[in-house]
mmCIF file with all atom_site columns, C-alpha atoms in Angstrom:
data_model
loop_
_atom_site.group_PDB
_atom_site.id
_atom_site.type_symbol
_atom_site.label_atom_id
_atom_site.label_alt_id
_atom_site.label_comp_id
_atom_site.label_asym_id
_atom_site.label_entity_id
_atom_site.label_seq_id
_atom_site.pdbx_PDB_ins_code
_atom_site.Cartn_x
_atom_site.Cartn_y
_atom_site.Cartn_z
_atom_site.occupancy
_atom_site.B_iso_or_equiv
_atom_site.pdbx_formal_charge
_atom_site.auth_seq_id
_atom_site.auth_comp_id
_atom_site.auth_asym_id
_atom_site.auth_atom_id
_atom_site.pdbx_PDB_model_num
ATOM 1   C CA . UNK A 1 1   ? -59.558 9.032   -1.919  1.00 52.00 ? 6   UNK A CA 1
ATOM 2   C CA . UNK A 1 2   ? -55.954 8.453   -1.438  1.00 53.00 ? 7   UNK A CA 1
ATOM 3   C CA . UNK A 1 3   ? -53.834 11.237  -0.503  1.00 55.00 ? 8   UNK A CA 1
ATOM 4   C CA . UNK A 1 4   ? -51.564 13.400  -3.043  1.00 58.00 ? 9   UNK A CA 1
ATOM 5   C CA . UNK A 1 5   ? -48.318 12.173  -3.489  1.00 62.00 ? 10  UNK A CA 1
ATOM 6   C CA . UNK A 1 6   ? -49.063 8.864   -1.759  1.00 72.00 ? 11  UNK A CA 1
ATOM 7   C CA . UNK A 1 7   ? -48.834 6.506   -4.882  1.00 80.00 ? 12  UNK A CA 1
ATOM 8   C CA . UNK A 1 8   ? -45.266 8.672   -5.416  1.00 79.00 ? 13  UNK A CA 1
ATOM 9   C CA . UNK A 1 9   ? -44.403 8.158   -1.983  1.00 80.00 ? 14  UNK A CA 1
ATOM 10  C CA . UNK A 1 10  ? -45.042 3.965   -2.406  1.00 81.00 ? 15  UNK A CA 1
ATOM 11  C CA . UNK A 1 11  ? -42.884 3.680   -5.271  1.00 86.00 ? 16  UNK A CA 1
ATOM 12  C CA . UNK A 1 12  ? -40.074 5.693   -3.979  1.00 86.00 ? 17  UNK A CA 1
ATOM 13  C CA . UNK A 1 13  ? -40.333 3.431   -0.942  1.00 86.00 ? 18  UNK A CA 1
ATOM 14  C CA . UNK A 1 14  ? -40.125 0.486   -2.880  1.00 86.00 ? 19  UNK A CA 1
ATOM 15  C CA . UNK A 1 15  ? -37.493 2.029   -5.117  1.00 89.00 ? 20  UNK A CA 1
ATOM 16  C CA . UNK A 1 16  ? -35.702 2.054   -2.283  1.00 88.00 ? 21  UNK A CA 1
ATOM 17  C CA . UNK A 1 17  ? -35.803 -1.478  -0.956  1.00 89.00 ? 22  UNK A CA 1
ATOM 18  C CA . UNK A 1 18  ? -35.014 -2.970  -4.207  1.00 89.00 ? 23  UNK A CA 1
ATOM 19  C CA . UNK A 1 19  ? -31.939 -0.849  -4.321  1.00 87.00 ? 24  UNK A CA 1
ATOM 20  C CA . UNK A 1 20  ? -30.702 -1.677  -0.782  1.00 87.00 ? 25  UNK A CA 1
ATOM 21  C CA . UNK A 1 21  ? -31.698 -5.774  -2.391  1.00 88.00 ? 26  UNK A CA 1
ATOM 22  C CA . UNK A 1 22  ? -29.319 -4.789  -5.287  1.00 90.00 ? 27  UNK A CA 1
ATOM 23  C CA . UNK A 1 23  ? -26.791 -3.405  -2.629  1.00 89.00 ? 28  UNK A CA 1
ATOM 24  C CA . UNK A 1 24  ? -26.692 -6.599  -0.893  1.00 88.00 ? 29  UNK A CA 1
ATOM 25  C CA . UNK A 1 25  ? -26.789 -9.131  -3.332  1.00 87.00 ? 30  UNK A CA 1
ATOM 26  C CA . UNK A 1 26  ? -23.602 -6.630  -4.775  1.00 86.00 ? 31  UNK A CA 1
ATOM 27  C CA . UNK A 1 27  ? -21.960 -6.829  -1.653  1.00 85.00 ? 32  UNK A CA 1
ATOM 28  C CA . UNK A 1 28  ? -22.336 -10.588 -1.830  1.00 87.00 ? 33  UNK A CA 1
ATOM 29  C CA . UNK A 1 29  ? -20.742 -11.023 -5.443  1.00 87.00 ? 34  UNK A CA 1
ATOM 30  C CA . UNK A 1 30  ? -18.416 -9.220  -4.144  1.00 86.00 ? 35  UNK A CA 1
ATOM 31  C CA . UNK A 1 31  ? -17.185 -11.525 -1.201  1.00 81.00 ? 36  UNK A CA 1
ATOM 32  C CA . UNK A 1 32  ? -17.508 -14.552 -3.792  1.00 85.00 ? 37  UNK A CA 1
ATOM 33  C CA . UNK A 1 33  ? -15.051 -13.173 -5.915  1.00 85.00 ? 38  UNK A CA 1
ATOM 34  C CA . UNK A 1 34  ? -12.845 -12.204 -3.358  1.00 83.00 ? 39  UNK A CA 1
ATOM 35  C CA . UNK A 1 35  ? -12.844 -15.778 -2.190  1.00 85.00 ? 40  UNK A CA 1
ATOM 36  C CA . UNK A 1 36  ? -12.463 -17.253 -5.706  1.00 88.00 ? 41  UNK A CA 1
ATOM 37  C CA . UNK A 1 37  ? -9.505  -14.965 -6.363  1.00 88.00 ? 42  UNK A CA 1
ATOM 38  C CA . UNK A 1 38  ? -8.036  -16.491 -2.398  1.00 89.00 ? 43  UNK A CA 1
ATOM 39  C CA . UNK A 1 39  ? -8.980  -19.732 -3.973  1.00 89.00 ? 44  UNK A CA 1
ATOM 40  C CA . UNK A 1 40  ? -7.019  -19.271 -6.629  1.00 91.00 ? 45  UNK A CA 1
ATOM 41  C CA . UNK A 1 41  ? -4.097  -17.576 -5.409  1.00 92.00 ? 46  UNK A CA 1
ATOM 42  C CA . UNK A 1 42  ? -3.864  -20.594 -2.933  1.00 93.00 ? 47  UNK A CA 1
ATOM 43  C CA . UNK A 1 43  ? -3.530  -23.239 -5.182  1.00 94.00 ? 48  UNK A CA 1
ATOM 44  C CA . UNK A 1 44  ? -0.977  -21.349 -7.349  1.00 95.00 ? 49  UNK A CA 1
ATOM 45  C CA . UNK A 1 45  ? 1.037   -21.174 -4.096  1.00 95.00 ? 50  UNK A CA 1
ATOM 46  C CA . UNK A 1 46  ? 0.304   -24.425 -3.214  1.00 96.00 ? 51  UNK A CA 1
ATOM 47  C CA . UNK A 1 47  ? 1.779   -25.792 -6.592  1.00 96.00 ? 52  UNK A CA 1
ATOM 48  C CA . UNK A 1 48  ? 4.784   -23.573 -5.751  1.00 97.00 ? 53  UNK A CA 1
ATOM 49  C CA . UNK A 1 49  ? 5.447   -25.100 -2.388  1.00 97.00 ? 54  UNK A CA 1
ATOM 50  C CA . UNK A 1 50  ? 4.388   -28.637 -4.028  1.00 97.00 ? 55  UNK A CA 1
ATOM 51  C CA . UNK A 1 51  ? 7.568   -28.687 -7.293  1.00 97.00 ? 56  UNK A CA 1
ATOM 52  C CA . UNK A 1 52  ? 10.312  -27.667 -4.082  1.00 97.00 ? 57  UNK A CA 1
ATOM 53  C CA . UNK A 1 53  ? 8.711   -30.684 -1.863  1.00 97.00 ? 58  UNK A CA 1
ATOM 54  C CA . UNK A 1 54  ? 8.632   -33.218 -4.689  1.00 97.00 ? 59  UNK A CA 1
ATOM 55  C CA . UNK A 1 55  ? 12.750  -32.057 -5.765  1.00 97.00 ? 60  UNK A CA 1
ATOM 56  C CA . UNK A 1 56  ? 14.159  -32.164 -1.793  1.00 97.00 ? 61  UNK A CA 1
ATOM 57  C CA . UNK A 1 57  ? 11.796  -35.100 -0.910  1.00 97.00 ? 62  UNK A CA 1
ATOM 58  C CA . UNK A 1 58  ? 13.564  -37.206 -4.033  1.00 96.00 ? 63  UNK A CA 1
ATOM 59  C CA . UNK A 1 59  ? 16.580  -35.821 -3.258  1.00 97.00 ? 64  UNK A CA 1
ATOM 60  C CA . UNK A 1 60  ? 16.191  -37.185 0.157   1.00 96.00 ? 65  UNK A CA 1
ATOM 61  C CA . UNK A 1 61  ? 14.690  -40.596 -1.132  1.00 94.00 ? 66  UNK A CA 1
ATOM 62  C CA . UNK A 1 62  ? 17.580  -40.583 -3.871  1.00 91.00 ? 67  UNK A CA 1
ATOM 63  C CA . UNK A 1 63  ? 20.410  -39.611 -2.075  1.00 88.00 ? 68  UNK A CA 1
ATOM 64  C CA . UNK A 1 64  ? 21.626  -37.103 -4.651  1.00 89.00 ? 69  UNK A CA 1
ATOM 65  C CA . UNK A 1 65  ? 20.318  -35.404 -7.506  1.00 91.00 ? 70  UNK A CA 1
ATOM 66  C CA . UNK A 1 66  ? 17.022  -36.866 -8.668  1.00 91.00 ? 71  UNK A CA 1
ATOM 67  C CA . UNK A 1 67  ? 17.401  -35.685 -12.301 1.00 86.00 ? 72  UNK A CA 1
ATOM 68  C CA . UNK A 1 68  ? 15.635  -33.571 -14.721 1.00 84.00 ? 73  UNK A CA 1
ATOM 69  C CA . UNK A 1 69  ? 12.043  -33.748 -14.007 1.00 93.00 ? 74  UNK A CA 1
ATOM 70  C CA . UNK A 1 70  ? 12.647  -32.829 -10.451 1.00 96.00 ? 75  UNK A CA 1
ATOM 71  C CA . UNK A 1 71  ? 14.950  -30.073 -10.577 1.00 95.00 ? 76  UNK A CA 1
ATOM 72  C CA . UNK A 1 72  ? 12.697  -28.755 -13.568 1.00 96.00 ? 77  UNK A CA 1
ATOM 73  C CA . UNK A 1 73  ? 9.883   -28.278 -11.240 1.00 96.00 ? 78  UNK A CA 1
ATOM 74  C CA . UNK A 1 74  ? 12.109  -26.794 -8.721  1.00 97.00 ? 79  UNK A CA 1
ATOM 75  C CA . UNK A 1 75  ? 13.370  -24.016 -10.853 1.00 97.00 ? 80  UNK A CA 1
ATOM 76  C CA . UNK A 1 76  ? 9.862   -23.554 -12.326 1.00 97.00 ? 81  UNK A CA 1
ATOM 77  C CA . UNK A 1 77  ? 8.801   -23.291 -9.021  1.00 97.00 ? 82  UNK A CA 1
ATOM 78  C CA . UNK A 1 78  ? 11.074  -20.856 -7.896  1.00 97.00 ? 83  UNK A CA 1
ATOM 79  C CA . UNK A 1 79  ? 10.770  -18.146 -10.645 1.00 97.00 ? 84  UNK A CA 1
ATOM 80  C CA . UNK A 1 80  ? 6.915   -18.777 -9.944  1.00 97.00 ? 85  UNK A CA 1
ATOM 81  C CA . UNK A 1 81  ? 7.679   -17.941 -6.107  1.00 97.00 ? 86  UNK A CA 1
ATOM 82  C CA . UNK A 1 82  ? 8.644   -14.000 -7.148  1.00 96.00 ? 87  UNK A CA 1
ATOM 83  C CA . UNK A 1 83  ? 5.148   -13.482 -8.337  1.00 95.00 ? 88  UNK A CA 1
ATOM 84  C CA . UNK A 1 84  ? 3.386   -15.401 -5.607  1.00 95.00 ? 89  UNK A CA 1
ATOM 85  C CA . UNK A 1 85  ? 5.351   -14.465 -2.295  1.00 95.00 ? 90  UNK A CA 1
ATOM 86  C CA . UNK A 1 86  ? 6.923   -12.297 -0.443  1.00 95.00 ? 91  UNK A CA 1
ATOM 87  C CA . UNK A 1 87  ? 10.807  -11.751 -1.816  1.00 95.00 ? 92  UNK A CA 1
ATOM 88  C CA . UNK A 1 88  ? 12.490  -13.777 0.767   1.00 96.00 ? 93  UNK A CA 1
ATOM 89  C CA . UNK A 1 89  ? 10.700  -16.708 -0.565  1.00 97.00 ? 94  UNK A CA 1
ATOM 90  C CA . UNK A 1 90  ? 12.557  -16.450 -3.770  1.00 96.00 ? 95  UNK A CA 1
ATOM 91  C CA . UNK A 1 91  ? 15.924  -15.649 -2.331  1.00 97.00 ? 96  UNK A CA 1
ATOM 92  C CA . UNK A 1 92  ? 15.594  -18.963 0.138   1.00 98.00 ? 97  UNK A CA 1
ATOM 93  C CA . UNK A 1 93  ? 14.928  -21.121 -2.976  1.00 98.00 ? 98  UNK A CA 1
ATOM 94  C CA . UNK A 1 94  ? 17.916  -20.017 -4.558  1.00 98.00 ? 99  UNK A CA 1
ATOM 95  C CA . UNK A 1 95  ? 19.929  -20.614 -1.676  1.00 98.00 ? 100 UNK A CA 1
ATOM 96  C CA . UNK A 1 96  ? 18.128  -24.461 -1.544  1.00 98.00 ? 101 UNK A CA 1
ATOM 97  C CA . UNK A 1 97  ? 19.796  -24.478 -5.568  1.00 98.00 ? 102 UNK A CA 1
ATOM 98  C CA . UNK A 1 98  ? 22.672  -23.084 -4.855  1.00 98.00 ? 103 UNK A CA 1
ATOM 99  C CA . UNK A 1 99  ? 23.613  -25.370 -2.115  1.00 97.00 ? 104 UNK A CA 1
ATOM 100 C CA . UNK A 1 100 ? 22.196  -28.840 -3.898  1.00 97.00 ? 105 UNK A CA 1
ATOM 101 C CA . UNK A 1 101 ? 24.261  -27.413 -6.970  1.00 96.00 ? 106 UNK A CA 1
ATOM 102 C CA . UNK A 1 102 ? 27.104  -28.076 -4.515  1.00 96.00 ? 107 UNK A CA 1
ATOM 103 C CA . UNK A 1 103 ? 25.752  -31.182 -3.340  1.00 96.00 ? 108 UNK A CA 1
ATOM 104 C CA . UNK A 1 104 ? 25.450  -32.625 -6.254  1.00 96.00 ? 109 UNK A CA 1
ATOM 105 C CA . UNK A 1 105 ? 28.766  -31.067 -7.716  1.00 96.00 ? 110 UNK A CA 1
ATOM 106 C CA . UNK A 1 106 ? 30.176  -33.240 -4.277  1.00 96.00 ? 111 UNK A CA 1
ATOM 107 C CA . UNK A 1 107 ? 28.921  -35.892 -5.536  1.00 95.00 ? 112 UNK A CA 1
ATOM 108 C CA . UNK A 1 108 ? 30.190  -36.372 -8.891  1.00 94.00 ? 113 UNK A CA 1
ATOM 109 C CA . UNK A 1 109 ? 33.298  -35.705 -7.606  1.00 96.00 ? 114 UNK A CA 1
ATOM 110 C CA . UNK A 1 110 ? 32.700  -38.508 -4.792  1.00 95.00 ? 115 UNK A CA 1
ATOM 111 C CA . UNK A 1 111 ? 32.318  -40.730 -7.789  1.00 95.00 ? 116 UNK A CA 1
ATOM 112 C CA . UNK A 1 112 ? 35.590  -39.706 -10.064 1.00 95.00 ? 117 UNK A CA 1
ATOM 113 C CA . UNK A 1 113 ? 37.626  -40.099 -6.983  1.00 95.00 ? 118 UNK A CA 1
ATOM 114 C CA . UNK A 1 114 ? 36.429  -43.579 -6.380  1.00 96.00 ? 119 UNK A CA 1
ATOM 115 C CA . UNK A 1 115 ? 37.033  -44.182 -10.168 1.00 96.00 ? 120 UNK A CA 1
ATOM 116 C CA . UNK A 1 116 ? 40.671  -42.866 -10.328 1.00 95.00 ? 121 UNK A CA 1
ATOM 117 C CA . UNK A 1 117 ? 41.796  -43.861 -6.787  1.00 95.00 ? 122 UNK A CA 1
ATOM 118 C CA . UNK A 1 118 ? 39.486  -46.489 -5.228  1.00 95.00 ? 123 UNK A CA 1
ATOM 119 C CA . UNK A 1 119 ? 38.319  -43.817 -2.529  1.00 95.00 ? 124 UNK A CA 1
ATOM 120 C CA . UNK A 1 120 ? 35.673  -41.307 -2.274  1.00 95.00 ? 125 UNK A CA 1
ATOM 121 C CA . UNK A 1 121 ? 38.025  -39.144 -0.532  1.00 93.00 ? 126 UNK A CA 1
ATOM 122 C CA . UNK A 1 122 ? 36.933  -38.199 3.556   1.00 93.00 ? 127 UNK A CA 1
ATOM 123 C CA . UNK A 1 123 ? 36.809  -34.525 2.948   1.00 95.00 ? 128 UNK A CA 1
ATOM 124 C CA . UNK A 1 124 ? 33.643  -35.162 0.078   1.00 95.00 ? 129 UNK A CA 1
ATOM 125 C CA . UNK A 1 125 ? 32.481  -38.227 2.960   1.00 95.00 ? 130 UNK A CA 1
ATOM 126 C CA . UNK A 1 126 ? 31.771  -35.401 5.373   1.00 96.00 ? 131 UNK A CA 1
ATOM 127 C CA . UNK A 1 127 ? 30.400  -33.027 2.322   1.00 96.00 ? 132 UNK A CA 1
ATOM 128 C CA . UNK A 1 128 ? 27.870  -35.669 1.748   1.00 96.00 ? 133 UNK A CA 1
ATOM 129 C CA . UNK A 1 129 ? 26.385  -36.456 4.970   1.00 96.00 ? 134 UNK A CA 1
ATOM 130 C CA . UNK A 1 130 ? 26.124  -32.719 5.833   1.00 97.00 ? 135 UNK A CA 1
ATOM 131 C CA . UNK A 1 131 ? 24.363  -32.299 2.660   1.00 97.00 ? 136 UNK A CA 1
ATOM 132 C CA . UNK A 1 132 ? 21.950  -35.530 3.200   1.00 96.00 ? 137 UNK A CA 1
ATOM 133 C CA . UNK A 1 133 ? 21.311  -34.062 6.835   1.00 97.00 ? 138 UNK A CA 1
ATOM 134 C CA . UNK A 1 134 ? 20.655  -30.861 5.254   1.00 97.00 ? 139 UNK A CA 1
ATOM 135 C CA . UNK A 1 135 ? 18.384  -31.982 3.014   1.00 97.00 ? 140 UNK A CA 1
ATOM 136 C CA . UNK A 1 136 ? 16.151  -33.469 5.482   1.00 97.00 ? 141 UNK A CA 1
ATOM 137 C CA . UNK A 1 137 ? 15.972  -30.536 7.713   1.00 97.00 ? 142 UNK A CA 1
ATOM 138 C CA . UNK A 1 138 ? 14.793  -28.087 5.127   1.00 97.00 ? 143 UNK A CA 1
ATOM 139 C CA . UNK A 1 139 ? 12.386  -30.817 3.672   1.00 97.00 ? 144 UNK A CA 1
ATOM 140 C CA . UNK A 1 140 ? 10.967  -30.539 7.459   1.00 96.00 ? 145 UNK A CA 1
ATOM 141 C CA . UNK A 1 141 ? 10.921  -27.191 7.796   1.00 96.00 ? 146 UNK A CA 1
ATOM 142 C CA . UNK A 1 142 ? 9.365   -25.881 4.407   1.00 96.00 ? 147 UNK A CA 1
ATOM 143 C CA . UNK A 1 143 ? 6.527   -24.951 5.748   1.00 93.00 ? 148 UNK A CA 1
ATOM 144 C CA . UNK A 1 144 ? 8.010   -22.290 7.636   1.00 95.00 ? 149 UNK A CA 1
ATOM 145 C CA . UNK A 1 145 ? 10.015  -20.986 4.232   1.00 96.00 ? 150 UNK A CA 1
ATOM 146 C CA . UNK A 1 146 ? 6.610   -20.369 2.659   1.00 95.00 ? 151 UNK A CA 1
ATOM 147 C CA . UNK A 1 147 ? 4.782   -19.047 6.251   1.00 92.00 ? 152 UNK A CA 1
ATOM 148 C CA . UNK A 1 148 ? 1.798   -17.801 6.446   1.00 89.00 ? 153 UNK A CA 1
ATOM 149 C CA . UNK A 1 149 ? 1.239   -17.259 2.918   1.00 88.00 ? 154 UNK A CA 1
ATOM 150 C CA . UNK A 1 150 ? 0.743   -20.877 2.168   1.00 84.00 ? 155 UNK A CA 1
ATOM 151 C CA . UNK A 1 151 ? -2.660  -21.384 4.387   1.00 80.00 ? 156 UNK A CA 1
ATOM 152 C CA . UNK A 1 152 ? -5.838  -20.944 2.586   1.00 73.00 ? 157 UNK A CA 1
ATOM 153 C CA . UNK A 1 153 ? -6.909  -18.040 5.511   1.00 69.00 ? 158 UNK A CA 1
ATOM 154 C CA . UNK A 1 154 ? -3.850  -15.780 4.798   1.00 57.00 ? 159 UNK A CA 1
#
């Protein structure tokens, strides 16, 4: 003869497990979302850091403005950056514009010089090669721009 309130007992025990199961496998869904979502927010930033490396690496290759497609990604990339970093992200970028704006404004000028006079003028010489050394350095160094919101762990 089994004891009162021992069948209630078993159930309520078992109850019991199968809610700390449900607890666990909730705590689990959990931490795969929350690593989706990372996953996620990683290659949006990624893509970011990707349209400003493809417009100063052609800019680099080019030796000037690399034309539409380029600095399209660039500014799409930079209004993404105010969504996906910190602020200082956004205000470097537009300093990167800003400054090939002049580089490329340099340029063109380079070029009606040369056309009206037959010289590219030294002052616009030196212009050029600071901005083509510029270039390079912050192609090398965007990785720091972004920090450590560009790796997958952050």
């Amino acid at each position: 003869c089994a004891a009162p309130g021992g069948a209630a007992a078993g159930v309520a025990h078992r109850q019991a497990e199968i809610a700390d199961q449900q607890r666990k496998i909730l705590g689990q869904q959990a931490d795969t979302d929350a690593a989706r979502l990372k996953g996620e927010l990683f290659e949006k930033r990624f893509a970011v850091y990707e349209g400003v490396k493809s417009f100063l690496s052609a800019i680099v290759r080019e030796g000037g403005d690399p034309g539409g497609n380029y600095a399209q990604g660039f500014l799409v990339s930079m209004d993404q950056s105010k969504f996906l970093y910190r602020s200082q992200v956004s205000q470097d970028l537009q300093k990167i514009w800003e400054t090939c704006c002049n580089g490329f404004a340099n340029k063109s000028v380079m070029k009606a010089n040369y056309e009206r006079t037959g010289e590219y003028g030294a002052e616009c010489i030196d212009k050029e090669y600071k901005f083509s050394l510029w270039s390079y350095e912050q192609l090398t160094k965007l990785s720091d721009l972004f920090g450590d919101e560009l790796r997958i762990s952050a």
